[in-house]
Structure formats: structure tokens, C-alpha cells
Tab-separated table of C-alpha atoms in Angstrom:
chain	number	residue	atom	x	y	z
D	1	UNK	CA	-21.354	5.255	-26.675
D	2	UNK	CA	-20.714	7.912	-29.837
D	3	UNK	CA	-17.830	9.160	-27.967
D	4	UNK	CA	-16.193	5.949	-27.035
D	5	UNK	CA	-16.638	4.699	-30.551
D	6	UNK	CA	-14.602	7.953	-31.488
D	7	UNK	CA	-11.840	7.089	-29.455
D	8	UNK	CA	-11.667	3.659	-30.429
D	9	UNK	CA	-12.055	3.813	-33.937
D	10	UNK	CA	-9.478	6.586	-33.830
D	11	UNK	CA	-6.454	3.695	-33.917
D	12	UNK	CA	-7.721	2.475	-37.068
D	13	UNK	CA	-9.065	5.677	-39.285
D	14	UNK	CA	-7.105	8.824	-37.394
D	15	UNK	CA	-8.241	11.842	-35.922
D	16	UNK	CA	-9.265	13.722	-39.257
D	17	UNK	CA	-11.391	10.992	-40.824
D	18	UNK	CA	-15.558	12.010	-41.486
D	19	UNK	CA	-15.858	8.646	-39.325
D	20	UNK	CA	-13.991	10.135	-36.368
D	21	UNK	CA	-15.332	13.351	-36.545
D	22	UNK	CA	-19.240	12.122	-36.947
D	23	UNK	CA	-19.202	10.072	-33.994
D	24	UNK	CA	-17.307	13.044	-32.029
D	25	UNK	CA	-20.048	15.761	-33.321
D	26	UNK	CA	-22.728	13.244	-32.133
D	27	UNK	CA	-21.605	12.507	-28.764
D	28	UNK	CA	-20.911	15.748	-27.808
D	29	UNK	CA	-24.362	16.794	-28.853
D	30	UNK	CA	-25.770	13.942	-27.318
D	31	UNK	CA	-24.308	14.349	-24.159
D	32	UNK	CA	-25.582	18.279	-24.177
D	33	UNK	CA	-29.228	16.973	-24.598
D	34	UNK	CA	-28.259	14.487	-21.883
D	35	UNK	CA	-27.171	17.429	-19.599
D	36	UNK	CA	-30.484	19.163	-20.201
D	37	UNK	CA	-32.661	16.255	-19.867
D	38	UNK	CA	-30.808	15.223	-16.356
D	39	UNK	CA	-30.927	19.302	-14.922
D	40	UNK	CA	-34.771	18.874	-15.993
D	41	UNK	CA	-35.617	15.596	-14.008
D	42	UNK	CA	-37.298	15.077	-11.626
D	43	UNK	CA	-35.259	11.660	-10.752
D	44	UNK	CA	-32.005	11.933	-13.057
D	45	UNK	CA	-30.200	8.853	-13.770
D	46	UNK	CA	-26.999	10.929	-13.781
D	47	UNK	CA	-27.335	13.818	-11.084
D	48	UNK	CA	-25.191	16.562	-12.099
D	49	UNK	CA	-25.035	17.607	-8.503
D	50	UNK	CA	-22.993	14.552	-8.249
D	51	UNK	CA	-20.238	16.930	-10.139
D	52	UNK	CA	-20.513	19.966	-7.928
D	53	UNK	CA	-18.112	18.644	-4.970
D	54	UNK	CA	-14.678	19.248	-6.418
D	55	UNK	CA	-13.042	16.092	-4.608
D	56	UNK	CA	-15.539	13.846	-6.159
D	57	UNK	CA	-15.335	15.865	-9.458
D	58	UNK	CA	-11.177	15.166	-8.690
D	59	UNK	CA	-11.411	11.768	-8.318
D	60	UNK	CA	-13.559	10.585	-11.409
D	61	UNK	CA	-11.210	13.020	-13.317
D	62	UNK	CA	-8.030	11.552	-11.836
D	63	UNK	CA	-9.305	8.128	-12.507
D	64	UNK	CA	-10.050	8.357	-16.250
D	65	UNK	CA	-6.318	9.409	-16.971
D	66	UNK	CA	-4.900	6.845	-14.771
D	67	UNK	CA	-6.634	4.019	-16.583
D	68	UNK	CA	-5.525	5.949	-19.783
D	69	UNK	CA	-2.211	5.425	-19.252
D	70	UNK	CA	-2.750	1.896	-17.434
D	71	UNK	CA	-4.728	0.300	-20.287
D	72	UNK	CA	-1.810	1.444	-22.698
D	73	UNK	CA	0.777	0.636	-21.123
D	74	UNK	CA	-0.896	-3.202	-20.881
D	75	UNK	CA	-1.744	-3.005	-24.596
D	76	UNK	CA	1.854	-2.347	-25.966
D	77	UNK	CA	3.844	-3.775	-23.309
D	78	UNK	CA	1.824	-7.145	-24.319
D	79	UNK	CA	2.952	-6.747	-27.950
D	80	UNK	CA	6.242	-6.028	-26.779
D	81	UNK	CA	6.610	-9.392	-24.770
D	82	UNK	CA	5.161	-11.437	-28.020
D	83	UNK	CA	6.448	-9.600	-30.992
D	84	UNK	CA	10.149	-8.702	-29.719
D	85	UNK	CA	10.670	-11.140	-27.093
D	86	UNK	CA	9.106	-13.676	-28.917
D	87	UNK	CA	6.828	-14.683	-25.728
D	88	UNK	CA	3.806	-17.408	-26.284
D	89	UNK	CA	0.515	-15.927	-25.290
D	90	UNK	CA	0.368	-18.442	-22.152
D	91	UNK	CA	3.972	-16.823	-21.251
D	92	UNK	CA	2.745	-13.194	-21.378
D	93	UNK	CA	0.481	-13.658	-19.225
D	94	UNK	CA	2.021	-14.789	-16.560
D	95	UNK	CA	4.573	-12.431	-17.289
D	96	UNK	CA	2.186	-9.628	-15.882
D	97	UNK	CA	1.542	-11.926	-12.802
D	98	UNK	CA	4.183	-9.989	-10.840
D	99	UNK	CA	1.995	-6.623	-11.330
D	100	UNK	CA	-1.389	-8.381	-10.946
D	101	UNK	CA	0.502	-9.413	-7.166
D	102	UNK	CA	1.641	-5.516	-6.395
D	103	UNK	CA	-1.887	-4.434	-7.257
D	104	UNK	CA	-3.458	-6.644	-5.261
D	105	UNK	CA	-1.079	-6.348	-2.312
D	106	UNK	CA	-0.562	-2.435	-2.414
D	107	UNK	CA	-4.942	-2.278	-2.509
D	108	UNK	CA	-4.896	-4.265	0.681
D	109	UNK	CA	-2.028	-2.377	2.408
D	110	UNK	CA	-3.671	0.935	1.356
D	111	UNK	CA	-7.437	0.107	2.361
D	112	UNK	CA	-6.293	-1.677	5.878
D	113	UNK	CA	-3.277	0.455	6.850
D	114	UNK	CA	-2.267	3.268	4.814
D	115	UNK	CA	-5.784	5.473	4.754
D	116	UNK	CA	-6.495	5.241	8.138
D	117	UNK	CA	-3.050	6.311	9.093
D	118	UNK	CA	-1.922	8.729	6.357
D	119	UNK	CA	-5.154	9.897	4.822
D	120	UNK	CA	-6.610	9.610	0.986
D	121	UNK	CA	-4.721	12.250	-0.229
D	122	UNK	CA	-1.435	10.851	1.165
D	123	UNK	CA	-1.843	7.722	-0.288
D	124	UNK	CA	-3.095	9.367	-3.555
D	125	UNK	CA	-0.473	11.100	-3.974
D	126	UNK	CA	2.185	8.016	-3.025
D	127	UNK	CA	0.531	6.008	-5.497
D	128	UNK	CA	-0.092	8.167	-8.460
D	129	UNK	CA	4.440	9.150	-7.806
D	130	UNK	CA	5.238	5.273	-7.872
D	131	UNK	CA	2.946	4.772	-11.209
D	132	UNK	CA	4.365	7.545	-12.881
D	133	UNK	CA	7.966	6.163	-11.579
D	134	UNK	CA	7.132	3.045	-12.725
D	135	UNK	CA	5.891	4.472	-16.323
D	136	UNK	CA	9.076	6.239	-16.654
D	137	UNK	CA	11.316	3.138	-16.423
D	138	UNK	CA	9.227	1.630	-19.265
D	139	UNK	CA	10.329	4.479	-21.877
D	140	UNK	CA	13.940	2.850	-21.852
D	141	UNK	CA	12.830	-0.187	-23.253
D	142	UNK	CA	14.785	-1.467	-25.958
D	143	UNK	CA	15.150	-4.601	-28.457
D	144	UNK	CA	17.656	-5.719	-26.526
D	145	UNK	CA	15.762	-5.634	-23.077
D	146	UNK	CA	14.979	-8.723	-21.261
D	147	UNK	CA	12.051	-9.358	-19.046
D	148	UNK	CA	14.477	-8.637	-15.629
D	149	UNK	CA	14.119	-5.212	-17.574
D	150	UNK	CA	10.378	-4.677	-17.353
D	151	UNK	CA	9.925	-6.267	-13.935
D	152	UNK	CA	10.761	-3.471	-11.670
D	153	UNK	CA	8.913	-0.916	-13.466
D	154	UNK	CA	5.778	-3.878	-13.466
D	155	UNK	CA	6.051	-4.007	-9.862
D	156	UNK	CA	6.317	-0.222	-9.183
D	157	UNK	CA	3.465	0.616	-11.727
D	158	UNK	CA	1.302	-1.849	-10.114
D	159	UNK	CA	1.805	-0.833	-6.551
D	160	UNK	CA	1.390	2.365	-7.501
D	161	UNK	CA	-2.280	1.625	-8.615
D	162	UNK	CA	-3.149	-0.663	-6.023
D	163	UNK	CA	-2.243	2.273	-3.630
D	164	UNK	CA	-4.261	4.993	-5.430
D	165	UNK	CA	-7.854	3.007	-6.685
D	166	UNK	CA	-8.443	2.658	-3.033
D	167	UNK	CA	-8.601	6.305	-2.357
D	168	UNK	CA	-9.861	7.288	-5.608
D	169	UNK	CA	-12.250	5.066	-5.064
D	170	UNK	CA	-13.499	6.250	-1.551
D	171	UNK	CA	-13.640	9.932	-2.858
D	172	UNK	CA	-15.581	9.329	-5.111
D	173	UNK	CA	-18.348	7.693	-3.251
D	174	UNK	CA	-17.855	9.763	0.014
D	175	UNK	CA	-20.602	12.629	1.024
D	176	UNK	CA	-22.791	10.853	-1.306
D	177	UNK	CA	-27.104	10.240	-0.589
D	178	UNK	CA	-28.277	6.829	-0.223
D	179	UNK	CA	-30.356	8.059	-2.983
D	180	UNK	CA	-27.373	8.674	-5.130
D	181	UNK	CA	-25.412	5.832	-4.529
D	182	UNK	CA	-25.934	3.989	-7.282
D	183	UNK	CA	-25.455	6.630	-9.830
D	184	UNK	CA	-22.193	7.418	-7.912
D	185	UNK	CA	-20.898	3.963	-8.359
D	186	UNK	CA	-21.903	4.087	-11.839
D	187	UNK	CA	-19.505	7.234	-12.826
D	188	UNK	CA	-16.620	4.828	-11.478
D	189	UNK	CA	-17.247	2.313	-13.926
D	190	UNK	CA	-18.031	5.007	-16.335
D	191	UNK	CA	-14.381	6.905	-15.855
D	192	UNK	CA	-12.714	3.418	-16.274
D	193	UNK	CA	-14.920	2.600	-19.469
D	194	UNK	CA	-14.227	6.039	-20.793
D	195	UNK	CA	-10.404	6.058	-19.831
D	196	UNK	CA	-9.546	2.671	-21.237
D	197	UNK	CA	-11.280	3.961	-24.910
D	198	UNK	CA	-9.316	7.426	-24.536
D	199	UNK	CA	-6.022	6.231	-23.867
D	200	UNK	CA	-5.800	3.247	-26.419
D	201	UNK	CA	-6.794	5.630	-28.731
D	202	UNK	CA	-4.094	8.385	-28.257
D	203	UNK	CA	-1.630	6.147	-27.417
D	204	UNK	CA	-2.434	4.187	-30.206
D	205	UNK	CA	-2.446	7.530	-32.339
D	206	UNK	CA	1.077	8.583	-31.109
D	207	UNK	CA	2.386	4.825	-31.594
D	208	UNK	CA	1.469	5.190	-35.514
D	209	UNK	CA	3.313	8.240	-35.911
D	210	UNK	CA	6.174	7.886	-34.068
D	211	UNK	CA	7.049	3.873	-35.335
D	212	UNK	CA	6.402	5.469	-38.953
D	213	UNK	CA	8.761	7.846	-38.987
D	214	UNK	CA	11.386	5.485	-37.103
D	215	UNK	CA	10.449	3.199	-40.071
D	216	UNK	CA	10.938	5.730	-42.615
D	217	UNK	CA	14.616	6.923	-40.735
D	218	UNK	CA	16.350	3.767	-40.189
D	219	UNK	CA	14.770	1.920	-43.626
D	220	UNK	CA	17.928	2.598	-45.066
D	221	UNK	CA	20.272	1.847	-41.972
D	222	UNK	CA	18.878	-0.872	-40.802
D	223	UNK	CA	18.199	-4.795	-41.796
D	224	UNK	CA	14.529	-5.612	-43.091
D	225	UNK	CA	14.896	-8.340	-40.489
D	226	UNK	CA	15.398	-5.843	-37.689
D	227	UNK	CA	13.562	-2.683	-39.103
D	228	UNK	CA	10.448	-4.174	-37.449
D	229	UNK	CA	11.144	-4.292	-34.251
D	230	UNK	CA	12.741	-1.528	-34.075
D	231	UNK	CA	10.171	1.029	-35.251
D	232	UNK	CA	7.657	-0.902	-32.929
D	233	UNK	CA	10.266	-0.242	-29.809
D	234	UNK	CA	10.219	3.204	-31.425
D	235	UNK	CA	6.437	4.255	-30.963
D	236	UNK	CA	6.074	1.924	-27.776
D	237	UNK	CA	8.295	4.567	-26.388
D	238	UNK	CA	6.658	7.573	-27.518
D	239	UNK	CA	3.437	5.859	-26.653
D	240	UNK	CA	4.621	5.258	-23.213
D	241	UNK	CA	6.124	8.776	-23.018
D	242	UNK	CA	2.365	9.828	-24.209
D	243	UNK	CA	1.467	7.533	-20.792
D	244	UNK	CA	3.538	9.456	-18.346
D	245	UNK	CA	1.507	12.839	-19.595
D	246	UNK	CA	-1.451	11.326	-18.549
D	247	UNK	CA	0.037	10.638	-15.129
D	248	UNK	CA	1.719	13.630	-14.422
D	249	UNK	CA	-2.079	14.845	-15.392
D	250	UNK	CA	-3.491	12.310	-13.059
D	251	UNK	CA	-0.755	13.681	-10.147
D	252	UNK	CA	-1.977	17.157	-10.567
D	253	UNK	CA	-5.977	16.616	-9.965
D	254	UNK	CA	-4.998	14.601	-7.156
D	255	UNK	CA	-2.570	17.791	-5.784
D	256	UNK	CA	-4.525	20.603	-6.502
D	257	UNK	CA	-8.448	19.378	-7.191
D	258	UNK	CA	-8.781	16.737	-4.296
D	259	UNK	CA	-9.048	18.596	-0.815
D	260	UNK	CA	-7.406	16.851	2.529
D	261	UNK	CA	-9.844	14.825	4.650
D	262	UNK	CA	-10.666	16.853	8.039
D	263	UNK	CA	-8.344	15.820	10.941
D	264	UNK	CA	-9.798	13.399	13.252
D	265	UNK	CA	-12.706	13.587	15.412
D	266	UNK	CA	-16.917	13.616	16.147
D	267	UNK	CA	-16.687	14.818	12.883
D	268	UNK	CA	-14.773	12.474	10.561
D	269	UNK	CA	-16.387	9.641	13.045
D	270	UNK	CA	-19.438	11.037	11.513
D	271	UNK	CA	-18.410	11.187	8.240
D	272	UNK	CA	-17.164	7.534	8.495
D	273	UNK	CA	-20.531	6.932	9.597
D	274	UNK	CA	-22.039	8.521	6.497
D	275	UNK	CA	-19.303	6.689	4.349
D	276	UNK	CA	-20.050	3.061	5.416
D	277	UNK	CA	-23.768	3.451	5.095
D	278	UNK	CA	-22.790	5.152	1.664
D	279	UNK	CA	-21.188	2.012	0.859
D	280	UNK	CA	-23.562	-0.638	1.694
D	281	UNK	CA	-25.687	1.193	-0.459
D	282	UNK	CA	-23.670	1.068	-3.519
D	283	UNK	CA	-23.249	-2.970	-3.290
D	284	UNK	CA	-27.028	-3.090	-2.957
D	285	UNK	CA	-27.358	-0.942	-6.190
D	286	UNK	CA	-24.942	-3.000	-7.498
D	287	UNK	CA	-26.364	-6.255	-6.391
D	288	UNK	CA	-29.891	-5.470	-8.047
């Protein structure tokens, strides 16, 4: 909780403030005595051994940056559809409903088709591409861009994550104990939480600095009427830019931390075995 309270109140007080830096220094030793307290139990609510298999390690990593850029880029892309396009807040919602449709399609195409047939890492990889793709798009946004503008990088972002939370998700929970489960399940949620607090605040962060110094370089250039928007289309962009670094990060765990499944066989019929049992337990955790 310290540490997410760092990264939030980071958009409001900066990096440097005692406020910042308190609830960093107390998290972090927090979450040491955590570490020892869970290595020491004799039923941890955390098990570190959940950690020690580098896919799932991969995968929780992999998620937290991907929901760093993705709560970001919802954040200032919502500003951008009231503040510059003038958008009421009933309108901006359903302006997302085009990527809340590619999410939800691309999950179901990914879980029913694309797994079985390609693999996790496959799809991972697919996904993760067509988010960053769709991220990129979004740093040529302009005052003058209509909504025709944002709705083919919408549409690519969101397929891109409905392809990849499948798989992400399935890593995560795969080669895990009954006993475990629920713990397992937990980190998910926990990597989302986590993500969501540490991208709003650096993207938040970078928004600040780079719309301030637009301010400060066009003040005399441009109309107060205009000045505005254009230092907020300013940092959105950098902030977006900020985005597509935590994608390209999210790519890389996925390339080089996450391992291929084994090819078919008694033993990934096994394994599927183990993973379906694996689940049931997590929505019993999950239902108590």
C-alpha cells in the first residue's frame, strides 16, 4: 500500500518531495520484512517459491508494464477526447467502445483458437507487437486530429491486449499447487493494481514536464486561446512516447524471460491436466 501511495501521489507532489520519498523508504522496508516473514512461514500468504519459475516470474513482470502503459494511455487519451475535442463525458465513453469490442473479441479468438494452435508465446508475442503498434500511432496525435484519427490505433491497441492477457494470464497460473492457487491468482490482481499506480504516475510525471516546457516555448508564439491545448497535445505525446517504453519493456520479458510451451504430447496432455485442475482451483479461491 506505501508503495502504491508513492506512485500515485507522485502526479501531484513529484519524485523529490519528503512525501514521495517517505512512503517509498517505507514500502521498500516493508516489503523486506514481508520477504522475511513469508521465507519464515510455515503457510506464507505470498510463497516466494511462486517467483522461482522464470515464465511465471515473466508473466507477472510482463503484465505490470502492460497495464502501465494501458492505464495511461486510457487516462490521457480520455482528457484528450473532452478537453481538445470538446467530447461530453457520455460521448467519451462510447468513444472507447470500439477498443472495449477488440479486447473482448481478440480474448476470445486467443483463448479458443490462437493458444491451442500457435502456443502462449506466439500469441504473446502477436499481441504485445499490435499494442505497441497501436501505441505508436497515438504519439501523432495532434489538435487538429479527429476521432477517425484515434480509432485505428484504439482498435489495434485493444486487440493487441485481448490477445496477450490470455496467455499472460495462463502462465502465470500454470505449474502451480492446488495449494498455491489462490496466492497465484492473487499476484495477477496484484501486477494489475501495482501497474495501473506505476504507470499513471510516470506518465503523469513525464506529461508535467514535457506540456510545461511546450507551455513555456510557444507562450510567446502562440494564442492564449490555443496555448492550452497545445501544451496538453504536447505532454500527451511524450506521455504516450513514455507508454511505448513500457511496451517495448513488456515485448522483451515476453521474448527473452517466458520459455516456449513443450511440443505436444503425454506430456503437455498432462500438463493440461495439471492446468485445468489449477484453474478450478483459483475460481474456488476466488469464490470464497
Amino acid at each position: 500500500a506505501a508503495l502504491v501511495y508513492g506512485f500515485v501521489s507522485v502526479a501531484g507532489t513529484g519524485w523529490s518531495s519528503a512525501r514521495t520519498i517517505a512512503a517509498f523508504a517505507v514500502g521498500l522496508v516493508l516489503l523486506e520484512i514481508f520477504g522475511l516473514v513469508e521465507a519464515r512461514a510455515a503457510a506464507p500468504i505470498t510463497p516466494l517459491r511462486l517467483f522461482a519459475d522464470r515464465n511465471r516470474a515473466g508473466a507477472y513482470a510482463a503484465r505490470l508494464l502492460l497495464v502501465a502503459a494501458m492505464m495511461g494511455m486510457f487516462f490521457f487519451l480520455t482528457q484528450f477526447l473532452r478537453g481538445v475535442l470538446g467530447y461530453s463525458d457520455l460521448r467519451t465513453g462510447f468513444a472507447f467502445l470500439p477498443l472495449t469490442v477488440a479486447v473482448f473479441a481478440a480474448s476470445q479468438l486467443s483463448s479458443r483458437v490462437l493458444v491451442g494452435r500457435f502456443g502462449e508465446k506466439a500469441v504473446m508475442i502477436t499481441g504485445v507487437t499490435l499494442s505497441t503498434t497501436g501505441m505508436l500511432l497515438l504519439t501523432h496525435v495532434g489538435t487538429h486530429s479527429g476521432y477517425l484519427a484515434l480509432l485505428t490505433p484504439l482498435v489495434i491497441f485493444g486487440t493487441g491486449n485481448g490477445l496477450a492477457f490470455v496467455p499472460l494470464t495462463t502462465v502465470a497460473l500454470e505449474r502451480v499447487s492446488p495449494q498455491d492457487a489462490g496466492a497465484a491468482s492473487g499476484l495477477v490482481n496484484v501486477m494489475q493494481q501495482v501497474g495501473g499506480a506505476l504507470g499513471l504516475s510516470v506518465l503523469v510525471t513525464v506529461f508535467g514536464t514535457a506540456s510545461a516546457s511546450a507551455a513555456h516555448r510557444l507562450g510567446a508564439h502562440v494564442p492564449a486561446a490555443d496555448l492550452a491545448q497545445q501544451a496538453f497535445v504536447a505532454g500527451a505525446r511524450s506521455a504516450f512516447w513514455m507508454a511505448v517504453a513500457f511496451l517495448v519493456g513488456t515485448w522483451l520479458l515476453v521474448v527473452f524471460a517466458v520459455r516456449r510451451a513443450a511440443p505436444g504430447g503425454e506430456d503437455a496432455a498432462r500438463a493440461d491436466s495439471d492446468l485445468d485442475r489449477e484453474i478450478a482451483a483459483v475460481l474456488a479461491a476466488e469464490a470464497d
